[in-house]
CSV table of C-alpha atoms and ligand atoms in Angstrom, one decimal:
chain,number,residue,atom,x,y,z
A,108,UNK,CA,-29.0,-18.9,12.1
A,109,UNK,CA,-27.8,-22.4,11.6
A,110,UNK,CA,-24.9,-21.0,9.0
A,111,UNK,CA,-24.5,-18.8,11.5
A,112,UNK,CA,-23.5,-21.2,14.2
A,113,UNK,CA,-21.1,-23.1,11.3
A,114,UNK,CA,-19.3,-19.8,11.2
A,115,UNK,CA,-18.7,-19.4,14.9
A,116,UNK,CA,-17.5,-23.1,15.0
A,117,UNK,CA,-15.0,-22.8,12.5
A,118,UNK,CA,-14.0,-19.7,14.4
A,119,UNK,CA,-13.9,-21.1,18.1
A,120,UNK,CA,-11.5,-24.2,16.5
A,121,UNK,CA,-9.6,-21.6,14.9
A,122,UNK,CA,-9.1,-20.5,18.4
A,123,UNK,CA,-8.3,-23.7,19.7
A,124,UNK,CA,-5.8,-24.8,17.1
A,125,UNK,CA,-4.2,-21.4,15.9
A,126,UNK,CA,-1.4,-19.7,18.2
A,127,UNK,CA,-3.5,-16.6,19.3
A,128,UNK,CA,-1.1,-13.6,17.7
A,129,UNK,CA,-4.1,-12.1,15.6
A,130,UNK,CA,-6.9,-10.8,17.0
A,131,UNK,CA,-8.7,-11.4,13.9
A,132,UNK,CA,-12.3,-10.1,12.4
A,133,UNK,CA,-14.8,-12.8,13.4
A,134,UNK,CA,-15.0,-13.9,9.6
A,135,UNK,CA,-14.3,-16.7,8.2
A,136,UNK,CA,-13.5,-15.6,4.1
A,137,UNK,CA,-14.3,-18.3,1.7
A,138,UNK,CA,-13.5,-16.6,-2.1
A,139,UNK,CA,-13.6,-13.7,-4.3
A,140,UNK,CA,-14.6,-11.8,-7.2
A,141,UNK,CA,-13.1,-8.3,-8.6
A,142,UNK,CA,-13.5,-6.4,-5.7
A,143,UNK,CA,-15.6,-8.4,-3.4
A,144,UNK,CA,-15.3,-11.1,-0.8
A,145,UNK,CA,-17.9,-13.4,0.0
A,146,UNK,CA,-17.7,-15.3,3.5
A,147,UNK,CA,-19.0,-19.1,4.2
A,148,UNK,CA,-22.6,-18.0,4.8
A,149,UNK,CA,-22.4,-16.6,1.7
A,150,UNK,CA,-22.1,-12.8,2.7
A,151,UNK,CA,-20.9,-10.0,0.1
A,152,UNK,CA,-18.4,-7.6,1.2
A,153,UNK,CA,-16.9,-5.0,-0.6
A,154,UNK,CA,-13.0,-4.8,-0.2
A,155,UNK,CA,-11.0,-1.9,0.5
A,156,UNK,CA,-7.9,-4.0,2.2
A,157,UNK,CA,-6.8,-6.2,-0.4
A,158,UNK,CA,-5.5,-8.9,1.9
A,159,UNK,CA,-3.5,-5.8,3.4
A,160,UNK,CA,-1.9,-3.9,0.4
A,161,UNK,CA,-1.7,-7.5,-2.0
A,162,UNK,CA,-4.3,-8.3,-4.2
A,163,UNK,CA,-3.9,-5.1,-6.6
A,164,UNK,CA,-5.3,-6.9,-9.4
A,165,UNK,CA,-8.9,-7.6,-7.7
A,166,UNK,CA,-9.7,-11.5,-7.5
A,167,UNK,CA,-10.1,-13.8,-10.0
A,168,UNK,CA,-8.3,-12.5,-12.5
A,169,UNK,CA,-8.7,-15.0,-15.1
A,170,UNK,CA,-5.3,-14.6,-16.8
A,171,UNK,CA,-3.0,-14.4,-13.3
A,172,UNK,CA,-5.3,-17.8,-12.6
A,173,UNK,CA,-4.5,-19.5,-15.9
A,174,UNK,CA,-0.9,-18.8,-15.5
A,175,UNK,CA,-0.8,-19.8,-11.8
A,176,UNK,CA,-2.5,-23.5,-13.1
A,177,UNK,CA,-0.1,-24.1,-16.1
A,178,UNK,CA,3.0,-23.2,-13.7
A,179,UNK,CA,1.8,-26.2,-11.4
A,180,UNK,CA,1.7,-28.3,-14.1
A,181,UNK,CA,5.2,-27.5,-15.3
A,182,UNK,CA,7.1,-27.5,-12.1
A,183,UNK,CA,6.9,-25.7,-8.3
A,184,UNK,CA,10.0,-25.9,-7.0
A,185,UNK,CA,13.5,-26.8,-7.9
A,186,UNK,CA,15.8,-25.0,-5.4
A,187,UNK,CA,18.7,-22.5,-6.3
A,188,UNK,CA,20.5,-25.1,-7.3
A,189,UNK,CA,19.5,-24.6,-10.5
A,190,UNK,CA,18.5,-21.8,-13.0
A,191,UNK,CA,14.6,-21.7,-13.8
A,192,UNK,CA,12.8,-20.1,-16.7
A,193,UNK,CA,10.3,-18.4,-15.0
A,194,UNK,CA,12.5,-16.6,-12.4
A,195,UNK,CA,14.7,-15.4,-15.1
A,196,UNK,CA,12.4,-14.0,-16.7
A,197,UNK,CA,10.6,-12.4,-13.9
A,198,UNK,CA,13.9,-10.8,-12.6
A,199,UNK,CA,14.5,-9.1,-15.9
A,200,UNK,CA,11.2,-7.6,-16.4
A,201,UNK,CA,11.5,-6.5,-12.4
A,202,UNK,CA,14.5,-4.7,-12.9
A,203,UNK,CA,13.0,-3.0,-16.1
A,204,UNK,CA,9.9,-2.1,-14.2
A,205,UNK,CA,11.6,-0.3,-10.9
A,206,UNK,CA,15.0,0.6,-12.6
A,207,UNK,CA,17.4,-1.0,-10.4
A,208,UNK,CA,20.0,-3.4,-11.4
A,209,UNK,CA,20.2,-7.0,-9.1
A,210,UNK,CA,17.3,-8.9,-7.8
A,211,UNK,CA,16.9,-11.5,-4.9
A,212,UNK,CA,13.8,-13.4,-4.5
A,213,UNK,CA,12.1,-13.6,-1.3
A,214,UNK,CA,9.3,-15.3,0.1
A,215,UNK,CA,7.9,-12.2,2.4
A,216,UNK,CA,8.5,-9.0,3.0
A,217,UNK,CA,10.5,-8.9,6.1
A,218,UNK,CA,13.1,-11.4,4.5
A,219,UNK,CA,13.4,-8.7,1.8
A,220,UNK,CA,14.4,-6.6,4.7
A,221,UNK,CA,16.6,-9.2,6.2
A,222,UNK,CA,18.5,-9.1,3.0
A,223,UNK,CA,18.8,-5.5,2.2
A,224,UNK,CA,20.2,-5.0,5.6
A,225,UNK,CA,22.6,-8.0,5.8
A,226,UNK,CA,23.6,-6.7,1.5
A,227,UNK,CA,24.5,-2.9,3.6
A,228,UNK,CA,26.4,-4.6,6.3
A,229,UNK,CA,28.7,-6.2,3.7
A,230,UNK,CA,29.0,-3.6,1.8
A,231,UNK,CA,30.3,-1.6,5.0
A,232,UNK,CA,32.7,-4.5,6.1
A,233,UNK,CA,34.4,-4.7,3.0
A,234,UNK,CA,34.7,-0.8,2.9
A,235,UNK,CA,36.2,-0.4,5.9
A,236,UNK,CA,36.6,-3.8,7.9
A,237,UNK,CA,35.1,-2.9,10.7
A,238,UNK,CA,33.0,-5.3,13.0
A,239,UNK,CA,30.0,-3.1,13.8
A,240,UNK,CA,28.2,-1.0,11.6
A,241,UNK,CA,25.0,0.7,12.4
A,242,UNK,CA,21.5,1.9,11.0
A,243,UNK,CA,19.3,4.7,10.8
A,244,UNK,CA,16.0,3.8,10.6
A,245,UNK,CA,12.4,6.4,11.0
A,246,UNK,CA,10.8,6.7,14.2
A,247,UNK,CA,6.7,5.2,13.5
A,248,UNK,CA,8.4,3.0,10.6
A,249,UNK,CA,6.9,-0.4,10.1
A,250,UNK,CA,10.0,-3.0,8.5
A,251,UNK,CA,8.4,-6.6,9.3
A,252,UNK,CA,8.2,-8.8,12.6
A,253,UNK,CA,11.6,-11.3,12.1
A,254,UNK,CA,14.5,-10.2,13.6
A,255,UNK,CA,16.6,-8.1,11.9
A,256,UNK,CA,13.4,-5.9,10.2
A,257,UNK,CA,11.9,-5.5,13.7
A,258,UNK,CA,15.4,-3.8,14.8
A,259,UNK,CA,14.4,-1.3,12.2
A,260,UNK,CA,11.1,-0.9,12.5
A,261,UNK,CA,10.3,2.0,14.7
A,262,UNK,CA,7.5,1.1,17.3
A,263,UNK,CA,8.8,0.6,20.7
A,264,UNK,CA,5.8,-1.7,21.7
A,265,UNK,CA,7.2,-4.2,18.7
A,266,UNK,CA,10.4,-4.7,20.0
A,267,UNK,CA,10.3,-4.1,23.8
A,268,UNK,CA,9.6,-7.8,24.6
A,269,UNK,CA,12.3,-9.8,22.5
A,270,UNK,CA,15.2,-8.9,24.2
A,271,UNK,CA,18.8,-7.8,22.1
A,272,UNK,CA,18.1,-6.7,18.9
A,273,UNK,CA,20.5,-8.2,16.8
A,274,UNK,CA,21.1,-4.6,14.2
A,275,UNK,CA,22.6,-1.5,16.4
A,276,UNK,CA,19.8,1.3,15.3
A,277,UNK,CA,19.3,4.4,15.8
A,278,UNK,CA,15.7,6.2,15.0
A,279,UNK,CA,15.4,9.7,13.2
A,280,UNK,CA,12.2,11.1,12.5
A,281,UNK,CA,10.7,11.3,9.3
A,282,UNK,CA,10.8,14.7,6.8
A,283,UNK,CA,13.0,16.0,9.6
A,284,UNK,CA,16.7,16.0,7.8
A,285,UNK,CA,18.5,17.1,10.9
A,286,UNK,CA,17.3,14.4,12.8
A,287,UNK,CA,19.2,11.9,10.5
A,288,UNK,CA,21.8,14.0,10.2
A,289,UNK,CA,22.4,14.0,14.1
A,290,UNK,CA,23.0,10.4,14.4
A,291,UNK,CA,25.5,9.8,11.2
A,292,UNK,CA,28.4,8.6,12.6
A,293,UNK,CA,31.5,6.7,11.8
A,294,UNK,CA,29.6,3.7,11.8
A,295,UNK,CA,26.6,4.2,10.1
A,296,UNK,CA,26.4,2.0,7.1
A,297,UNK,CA,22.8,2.5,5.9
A,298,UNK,CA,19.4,4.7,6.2
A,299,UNK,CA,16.7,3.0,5.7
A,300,UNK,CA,12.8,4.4,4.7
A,301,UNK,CA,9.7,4.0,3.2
A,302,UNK,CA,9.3,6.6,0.7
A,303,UNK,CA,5.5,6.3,2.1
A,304,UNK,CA,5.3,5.0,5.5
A,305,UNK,CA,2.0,2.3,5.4
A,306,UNK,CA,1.8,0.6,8.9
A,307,UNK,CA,3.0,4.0,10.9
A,308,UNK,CA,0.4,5.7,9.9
A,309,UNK,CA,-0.2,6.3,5.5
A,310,UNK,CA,2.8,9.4,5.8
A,311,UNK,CA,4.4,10.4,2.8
A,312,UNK,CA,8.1,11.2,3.1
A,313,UNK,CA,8.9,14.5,1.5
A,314,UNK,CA,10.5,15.1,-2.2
A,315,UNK,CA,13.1,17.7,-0.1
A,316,UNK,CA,14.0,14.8,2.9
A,317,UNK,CA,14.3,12.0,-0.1
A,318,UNK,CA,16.4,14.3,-2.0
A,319,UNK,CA,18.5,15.6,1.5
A,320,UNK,CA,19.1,11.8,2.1
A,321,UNK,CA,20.3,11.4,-0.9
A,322,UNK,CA,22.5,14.0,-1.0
A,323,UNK,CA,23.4,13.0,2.7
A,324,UNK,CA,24.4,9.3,2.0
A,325,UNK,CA,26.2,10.5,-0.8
A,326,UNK,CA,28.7,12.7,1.0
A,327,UNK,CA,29.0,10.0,3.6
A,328,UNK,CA,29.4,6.9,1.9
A,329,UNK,CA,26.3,5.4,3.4
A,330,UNK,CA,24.0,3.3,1.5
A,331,UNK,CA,20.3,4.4,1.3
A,332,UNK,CA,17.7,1.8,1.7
A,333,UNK,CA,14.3,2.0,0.5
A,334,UNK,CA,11.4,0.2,1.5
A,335,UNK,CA,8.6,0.3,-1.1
A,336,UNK,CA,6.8,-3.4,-0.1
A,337,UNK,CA,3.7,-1.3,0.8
A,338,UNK,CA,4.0,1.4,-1.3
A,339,UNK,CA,5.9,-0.1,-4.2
A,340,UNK,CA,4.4,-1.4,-7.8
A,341,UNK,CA,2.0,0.9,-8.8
A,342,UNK,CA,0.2,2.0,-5.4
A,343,UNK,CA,1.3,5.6,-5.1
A,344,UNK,CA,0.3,6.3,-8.9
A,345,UNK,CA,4.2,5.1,-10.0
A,346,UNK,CA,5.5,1.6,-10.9
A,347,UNK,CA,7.9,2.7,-7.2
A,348,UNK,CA,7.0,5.2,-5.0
A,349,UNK,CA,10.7,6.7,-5.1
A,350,UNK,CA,10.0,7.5,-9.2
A,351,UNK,CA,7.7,10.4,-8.0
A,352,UNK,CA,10.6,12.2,-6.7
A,353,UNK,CA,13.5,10.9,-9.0
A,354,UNK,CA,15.6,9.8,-5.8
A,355,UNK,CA,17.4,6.5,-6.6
A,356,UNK,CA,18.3,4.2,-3.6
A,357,UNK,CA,21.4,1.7,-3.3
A,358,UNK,CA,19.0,-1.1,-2.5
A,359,UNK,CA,14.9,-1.3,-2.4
A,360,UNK,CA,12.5,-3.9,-1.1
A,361,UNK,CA,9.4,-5.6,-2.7
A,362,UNK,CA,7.1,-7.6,-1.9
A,363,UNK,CA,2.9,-7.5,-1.1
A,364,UNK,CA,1.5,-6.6,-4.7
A,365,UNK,CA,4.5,-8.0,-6.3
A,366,UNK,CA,2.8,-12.1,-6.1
A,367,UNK,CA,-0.8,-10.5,-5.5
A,368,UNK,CA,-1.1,-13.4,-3.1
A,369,UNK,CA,1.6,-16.1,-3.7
A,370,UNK,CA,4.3,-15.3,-1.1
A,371,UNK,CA,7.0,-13.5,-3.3
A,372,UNK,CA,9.6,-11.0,-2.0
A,373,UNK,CA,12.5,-9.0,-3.2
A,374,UNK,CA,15.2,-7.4,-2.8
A,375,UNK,CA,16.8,-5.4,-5.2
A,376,UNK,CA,20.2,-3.2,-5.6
A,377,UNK,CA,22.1,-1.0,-7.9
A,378,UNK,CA,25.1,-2.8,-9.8
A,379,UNK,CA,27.4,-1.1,-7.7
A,380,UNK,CA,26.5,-2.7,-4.5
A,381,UNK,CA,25.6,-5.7,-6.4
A,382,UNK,CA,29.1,-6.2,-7.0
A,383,UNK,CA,30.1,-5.1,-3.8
A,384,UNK,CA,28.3,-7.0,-1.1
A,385,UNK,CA,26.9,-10.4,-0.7
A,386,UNK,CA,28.6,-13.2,-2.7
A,387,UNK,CA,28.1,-17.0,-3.2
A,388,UNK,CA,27.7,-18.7,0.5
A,389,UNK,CA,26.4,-15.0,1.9
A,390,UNK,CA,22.5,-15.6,1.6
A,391,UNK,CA,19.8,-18.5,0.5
A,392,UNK,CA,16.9,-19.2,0.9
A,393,UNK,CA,15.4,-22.6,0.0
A,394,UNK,CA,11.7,-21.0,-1.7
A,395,UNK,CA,12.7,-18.0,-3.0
A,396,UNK,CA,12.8,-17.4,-6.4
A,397,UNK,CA,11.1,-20.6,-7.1
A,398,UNK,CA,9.1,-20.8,-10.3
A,399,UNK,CA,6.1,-21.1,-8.9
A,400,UNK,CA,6.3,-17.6,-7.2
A,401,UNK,CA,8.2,-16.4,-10.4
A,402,UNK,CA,5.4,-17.1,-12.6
A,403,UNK,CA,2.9,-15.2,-10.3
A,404,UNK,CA,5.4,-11.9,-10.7
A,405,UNK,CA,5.5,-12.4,-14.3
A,406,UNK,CA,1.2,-12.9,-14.4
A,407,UNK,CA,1.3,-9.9,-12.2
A,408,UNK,CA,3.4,-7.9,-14.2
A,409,UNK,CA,1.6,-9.1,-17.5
A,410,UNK,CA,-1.6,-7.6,-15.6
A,411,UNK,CA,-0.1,-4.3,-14.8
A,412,UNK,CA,0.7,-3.8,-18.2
A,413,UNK,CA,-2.3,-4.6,-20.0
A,414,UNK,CA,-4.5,-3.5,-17.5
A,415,UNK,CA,-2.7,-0.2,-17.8
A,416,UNK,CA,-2.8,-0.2,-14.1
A,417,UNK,CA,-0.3,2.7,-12.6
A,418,UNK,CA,-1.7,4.6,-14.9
A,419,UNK,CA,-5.3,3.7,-13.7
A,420,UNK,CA,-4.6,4.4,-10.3
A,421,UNK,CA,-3.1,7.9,-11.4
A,422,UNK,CA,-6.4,9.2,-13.2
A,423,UNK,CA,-8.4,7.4,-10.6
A,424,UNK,CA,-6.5,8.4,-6.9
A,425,UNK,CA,-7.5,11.7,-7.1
A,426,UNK,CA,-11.6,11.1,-7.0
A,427,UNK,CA,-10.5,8.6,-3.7
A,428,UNK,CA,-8.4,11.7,-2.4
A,429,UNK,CA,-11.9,13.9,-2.7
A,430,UNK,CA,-14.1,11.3,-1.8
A,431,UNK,CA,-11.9,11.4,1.4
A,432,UNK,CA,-11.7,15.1,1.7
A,433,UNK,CA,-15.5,15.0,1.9
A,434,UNK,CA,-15.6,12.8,4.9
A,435,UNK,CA,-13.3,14.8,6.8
A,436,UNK,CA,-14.9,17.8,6.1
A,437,UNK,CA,-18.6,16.1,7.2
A,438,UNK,CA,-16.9,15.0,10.5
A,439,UNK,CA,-15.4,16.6,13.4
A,440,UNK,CA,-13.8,13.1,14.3
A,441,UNK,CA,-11.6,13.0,11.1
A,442,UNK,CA,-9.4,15.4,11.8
A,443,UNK,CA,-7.1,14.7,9.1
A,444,UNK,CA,-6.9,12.7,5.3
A,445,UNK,CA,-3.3,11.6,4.7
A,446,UNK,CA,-1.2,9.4,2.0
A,447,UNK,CA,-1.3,9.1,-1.4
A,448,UNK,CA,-2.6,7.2,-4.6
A,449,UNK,CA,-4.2,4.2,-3.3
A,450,UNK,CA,-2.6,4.8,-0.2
A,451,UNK,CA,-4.5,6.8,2.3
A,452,UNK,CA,-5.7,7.3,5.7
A,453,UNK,CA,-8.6,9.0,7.5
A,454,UNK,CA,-7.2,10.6,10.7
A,455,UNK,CA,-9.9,10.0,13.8
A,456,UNK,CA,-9.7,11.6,17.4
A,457,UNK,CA,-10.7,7.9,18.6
A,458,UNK,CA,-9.7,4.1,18.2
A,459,UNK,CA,-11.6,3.2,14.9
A,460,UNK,CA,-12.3,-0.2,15.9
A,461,UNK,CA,-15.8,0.4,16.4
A,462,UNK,CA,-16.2,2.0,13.3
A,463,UNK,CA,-14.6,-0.9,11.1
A,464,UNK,CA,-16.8,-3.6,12.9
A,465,UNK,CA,-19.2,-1.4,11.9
A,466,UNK,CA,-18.5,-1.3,8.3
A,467,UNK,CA,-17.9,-5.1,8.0
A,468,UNK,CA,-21.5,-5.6,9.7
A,469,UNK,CA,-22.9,-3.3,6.4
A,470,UNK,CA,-20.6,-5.4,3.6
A,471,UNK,CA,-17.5,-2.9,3.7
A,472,UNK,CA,-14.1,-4.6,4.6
A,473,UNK,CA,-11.5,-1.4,6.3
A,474,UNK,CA,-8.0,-2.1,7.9
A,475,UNK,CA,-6.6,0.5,10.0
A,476,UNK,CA,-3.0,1.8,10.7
A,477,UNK,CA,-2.6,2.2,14.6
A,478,UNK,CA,-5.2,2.1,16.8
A,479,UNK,CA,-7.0,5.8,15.5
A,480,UNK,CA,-6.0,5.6,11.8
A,481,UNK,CA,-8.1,4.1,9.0
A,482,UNK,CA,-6.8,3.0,6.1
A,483,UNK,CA,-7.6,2.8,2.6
A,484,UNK,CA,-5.4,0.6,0.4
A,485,UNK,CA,-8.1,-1.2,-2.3
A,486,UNK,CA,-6.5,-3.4,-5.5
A,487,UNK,CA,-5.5,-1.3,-8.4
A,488,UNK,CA,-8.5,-1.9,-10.0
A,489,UNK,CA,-10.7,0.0,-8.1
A,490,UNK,CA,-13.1,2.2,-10.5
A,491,UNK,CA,-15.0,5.6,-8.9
A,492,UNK,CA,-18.3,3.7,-8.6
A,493,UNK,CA,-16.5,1.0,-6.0
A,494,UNK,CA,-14.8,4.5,-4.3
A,495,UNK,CA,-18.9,5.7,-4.2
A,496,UNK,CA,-20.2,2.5,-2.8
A,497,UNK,CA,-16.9,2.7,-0.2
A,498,UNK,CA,-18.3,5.7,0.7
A,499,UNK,CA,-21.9,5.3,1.6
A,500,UNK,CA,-21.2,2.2,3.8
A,501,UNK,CA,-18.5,4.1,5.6
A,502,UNK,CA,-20.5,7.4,6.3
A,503,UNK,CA,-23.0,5.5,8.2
A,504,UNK,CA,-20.8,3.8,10.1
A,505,UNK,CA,-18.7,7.3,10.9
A,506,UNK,CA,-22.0,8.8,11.9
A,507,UNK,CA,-23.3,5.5,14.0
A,508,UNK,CA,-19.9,5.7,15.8
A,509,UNK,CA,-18.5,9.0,16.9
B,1061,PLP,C1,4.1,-5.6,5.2
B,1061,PLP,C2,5.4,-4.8,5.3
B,1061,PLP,C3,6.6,-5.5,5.6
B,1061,PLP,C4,6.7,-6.9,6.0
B,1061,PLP,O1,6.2,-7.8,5.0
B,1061,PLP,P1,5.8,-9.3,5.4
B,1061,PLP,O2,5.5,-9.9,4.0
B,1061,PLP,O3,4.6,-9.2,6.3
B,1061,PLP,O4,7.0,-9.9,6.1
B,1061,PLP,C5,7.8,-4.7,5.6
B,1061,PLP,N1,7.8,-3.4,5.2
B,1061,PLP,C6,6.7,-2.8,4.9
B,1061,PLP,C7,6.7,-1.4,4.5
B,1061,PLP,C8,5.4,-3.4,4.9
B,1061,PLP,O5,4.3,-2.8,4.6
């Protein structure tokens, strides 16, 4: 009772303290192990969020630690000033890993975004010199919450408030290749799509759409941008989700798994557009790239590969897709599984709020992906017996809530 009561303090100061733009689970985390996080009282929970999409190696992975420590010790920071061993390194392996050809460190996601979008605008302006160029983003996409990625990301209620966007975009709808091609125009400099969409709902695009959009920027001279921060780095079952279907884009985005919790971005593009679009004085950033953040994508990638991780996730996705399948055939308020590899969603006829306090009451952690969609996006080193346990603890709180 009394740890109880240090809990809620914590919490109400939180309140008190914190600008109020989460309406957060009433936990306070303290730390981790493998797949479990244990909260200040002490309380277990099984973890099928992974600090939303991140922590695909589990926590405390001894090795990612080590490395992290010994990277402190060395040096955090020097600016982009100057060239740094670990980032080096880390942008080589990175472009081995996804296939592309130039790499810009980040520090989030959306700044990826911001990046890849300002990289197609130049590319445009020195195509054709013209002083507006416009987008084509997915209707239900989900791009990041600064400016420029929330004029791409495609849910009304995001944007309505904030006024002007700064990008001029227009919204197609996903696996629907007529839609995109109804809005190319003179202008249009770039399309730009998660291969699966995360945030919008766990929907896979289509090999046939990736393949038409291809095809489509192609013919136009457009560039094709492809978002894989959620789905990217091993989630789908492939180092990038867009390996599945063989569809190159001109530039990609990277970020959530890619630090497995140190704040570490990218963006990445093909050497043609690399050559092509922003130059020295075009973009900074102060942080990114640092070697701090550069050692955690070279621990990470160390992890992937001798963990044997995308493969992992490739032998062990399809018990999670059955597992799933099972649920939605035991109830009539699933009414659909979606997504893919570690990437998935349970489909409800009602909000699934009650059902995920539920869960986290019984020591299962859930996210969901609008207000009626759970989601399931657990590290990459989730084994069948964690997808089991999953399962239990969510079946009783499906039955206790619909
Ligand atoms: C999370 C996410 C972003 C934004 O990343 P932040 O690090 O939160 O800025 C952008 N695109 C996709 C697909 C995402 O899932």
């Amino acid at each position: 009772m009394e740890e109880n009561n240090k809990m809620q303090l914590m919490i109400e100061q939180a309140e008190r303290d914190l600008l109020h733009t989460y309406n957060r689970y009433q936990v306070v985390l303290d730390h981790g192990e493998g797949m479990y996080l244990y909260d200040v009282n002490g309380k277990k929970y099984l973890d099928f969020m992974a600090g939303i999409a991140v922590f695909a190696l589990g926590y405390g992975n001894q090795a990612y630690n080590d490395a992290l420590k010994a990277q402190i010790d060395k040096i955090l920071h020097t600016s982009n000033y100057f060239y740094n061993a670990p980032a080096i390194e880390a942008a080589a392996r990175l472009k081995k890993v996804t296939g592309m050809d130039r790499v810009f460190f980040t520090n989030s996601g959306a700044e990826a975004v911001e990046g890849a979008l300002k990289a197609a605008m130049k590319h445009a302006w020195l195509k054709d010199g013209k002083e507006r160029h416009q987008v084509i983003a997915m209707e239900n996409s989900f791009h990041g919450r600064t400016y420029g990625a929330l004029s791409v990301t495609g849910n009304p209620h995001y944007r309505e408030p904030f006024g002007q966007m700064p990008c001029d975009v227009q919204f197609a709808r996903l696996n629907d290749l007529e839609s995109v091609k109804a809005l190319v125009g003179g202008e249009t400099c770039a399309v730009i799509v998660e291969p699966v969409q995360g945030e919008g709902g766990l929907m896979p695009a289509s090999e046939e759409f990736l393949k038409g959009l291809r095809a489509l920027c192609d013919e136009k001279g457009i560039l094709l941008i492809f978002d894989e921060i959620q789905c990217g780095l091993g989630r789908t079952g492939y180092m990038c989700a867009w390996h599945r279907y063989g569809v190159r884009p001109d530039i990609m985005t990277c970020a959530k798994a890619l630090g497995c919790g140190v704040p570490v971005g990218a963006f990445l593009l093909t050497e043609e557009v690399g050559q092509s679009s922003l130059t020295a004085g075009d973009h900074g950033t102060t942080y990114g790239g640092n070697p701090f953040a550069c050692a955690a994508v070279n621990a990470v990638l160390d992890q992937y590969e001798s963990l044997d991780l995308v493969n992992h996730v490739r032998e062990t996705a399809p018990y999670l897709t059955k597992v799933l399948d099972d649920l939605a055939a035991e109830f009539a308020c699933v009414t659909e599984r979606r997504g893919v590899g570690f990437m998935q969603g349970l489909v409800f006829d009602r909000p699934v709020g009650p059902i995920i306090a539920d869960a986290m009451e019984n020591g299962l952690i859930m996210i969901n992906a609008g207000s009626n969609i759970l989601r399931f996006v657990p590290a990459l080193v989730t084994r069948e017996e964690h997808i089991d346990e999953m399962a239990q603890i969510l079946r009783g709180a499906i039955g206790r809530n619909c």
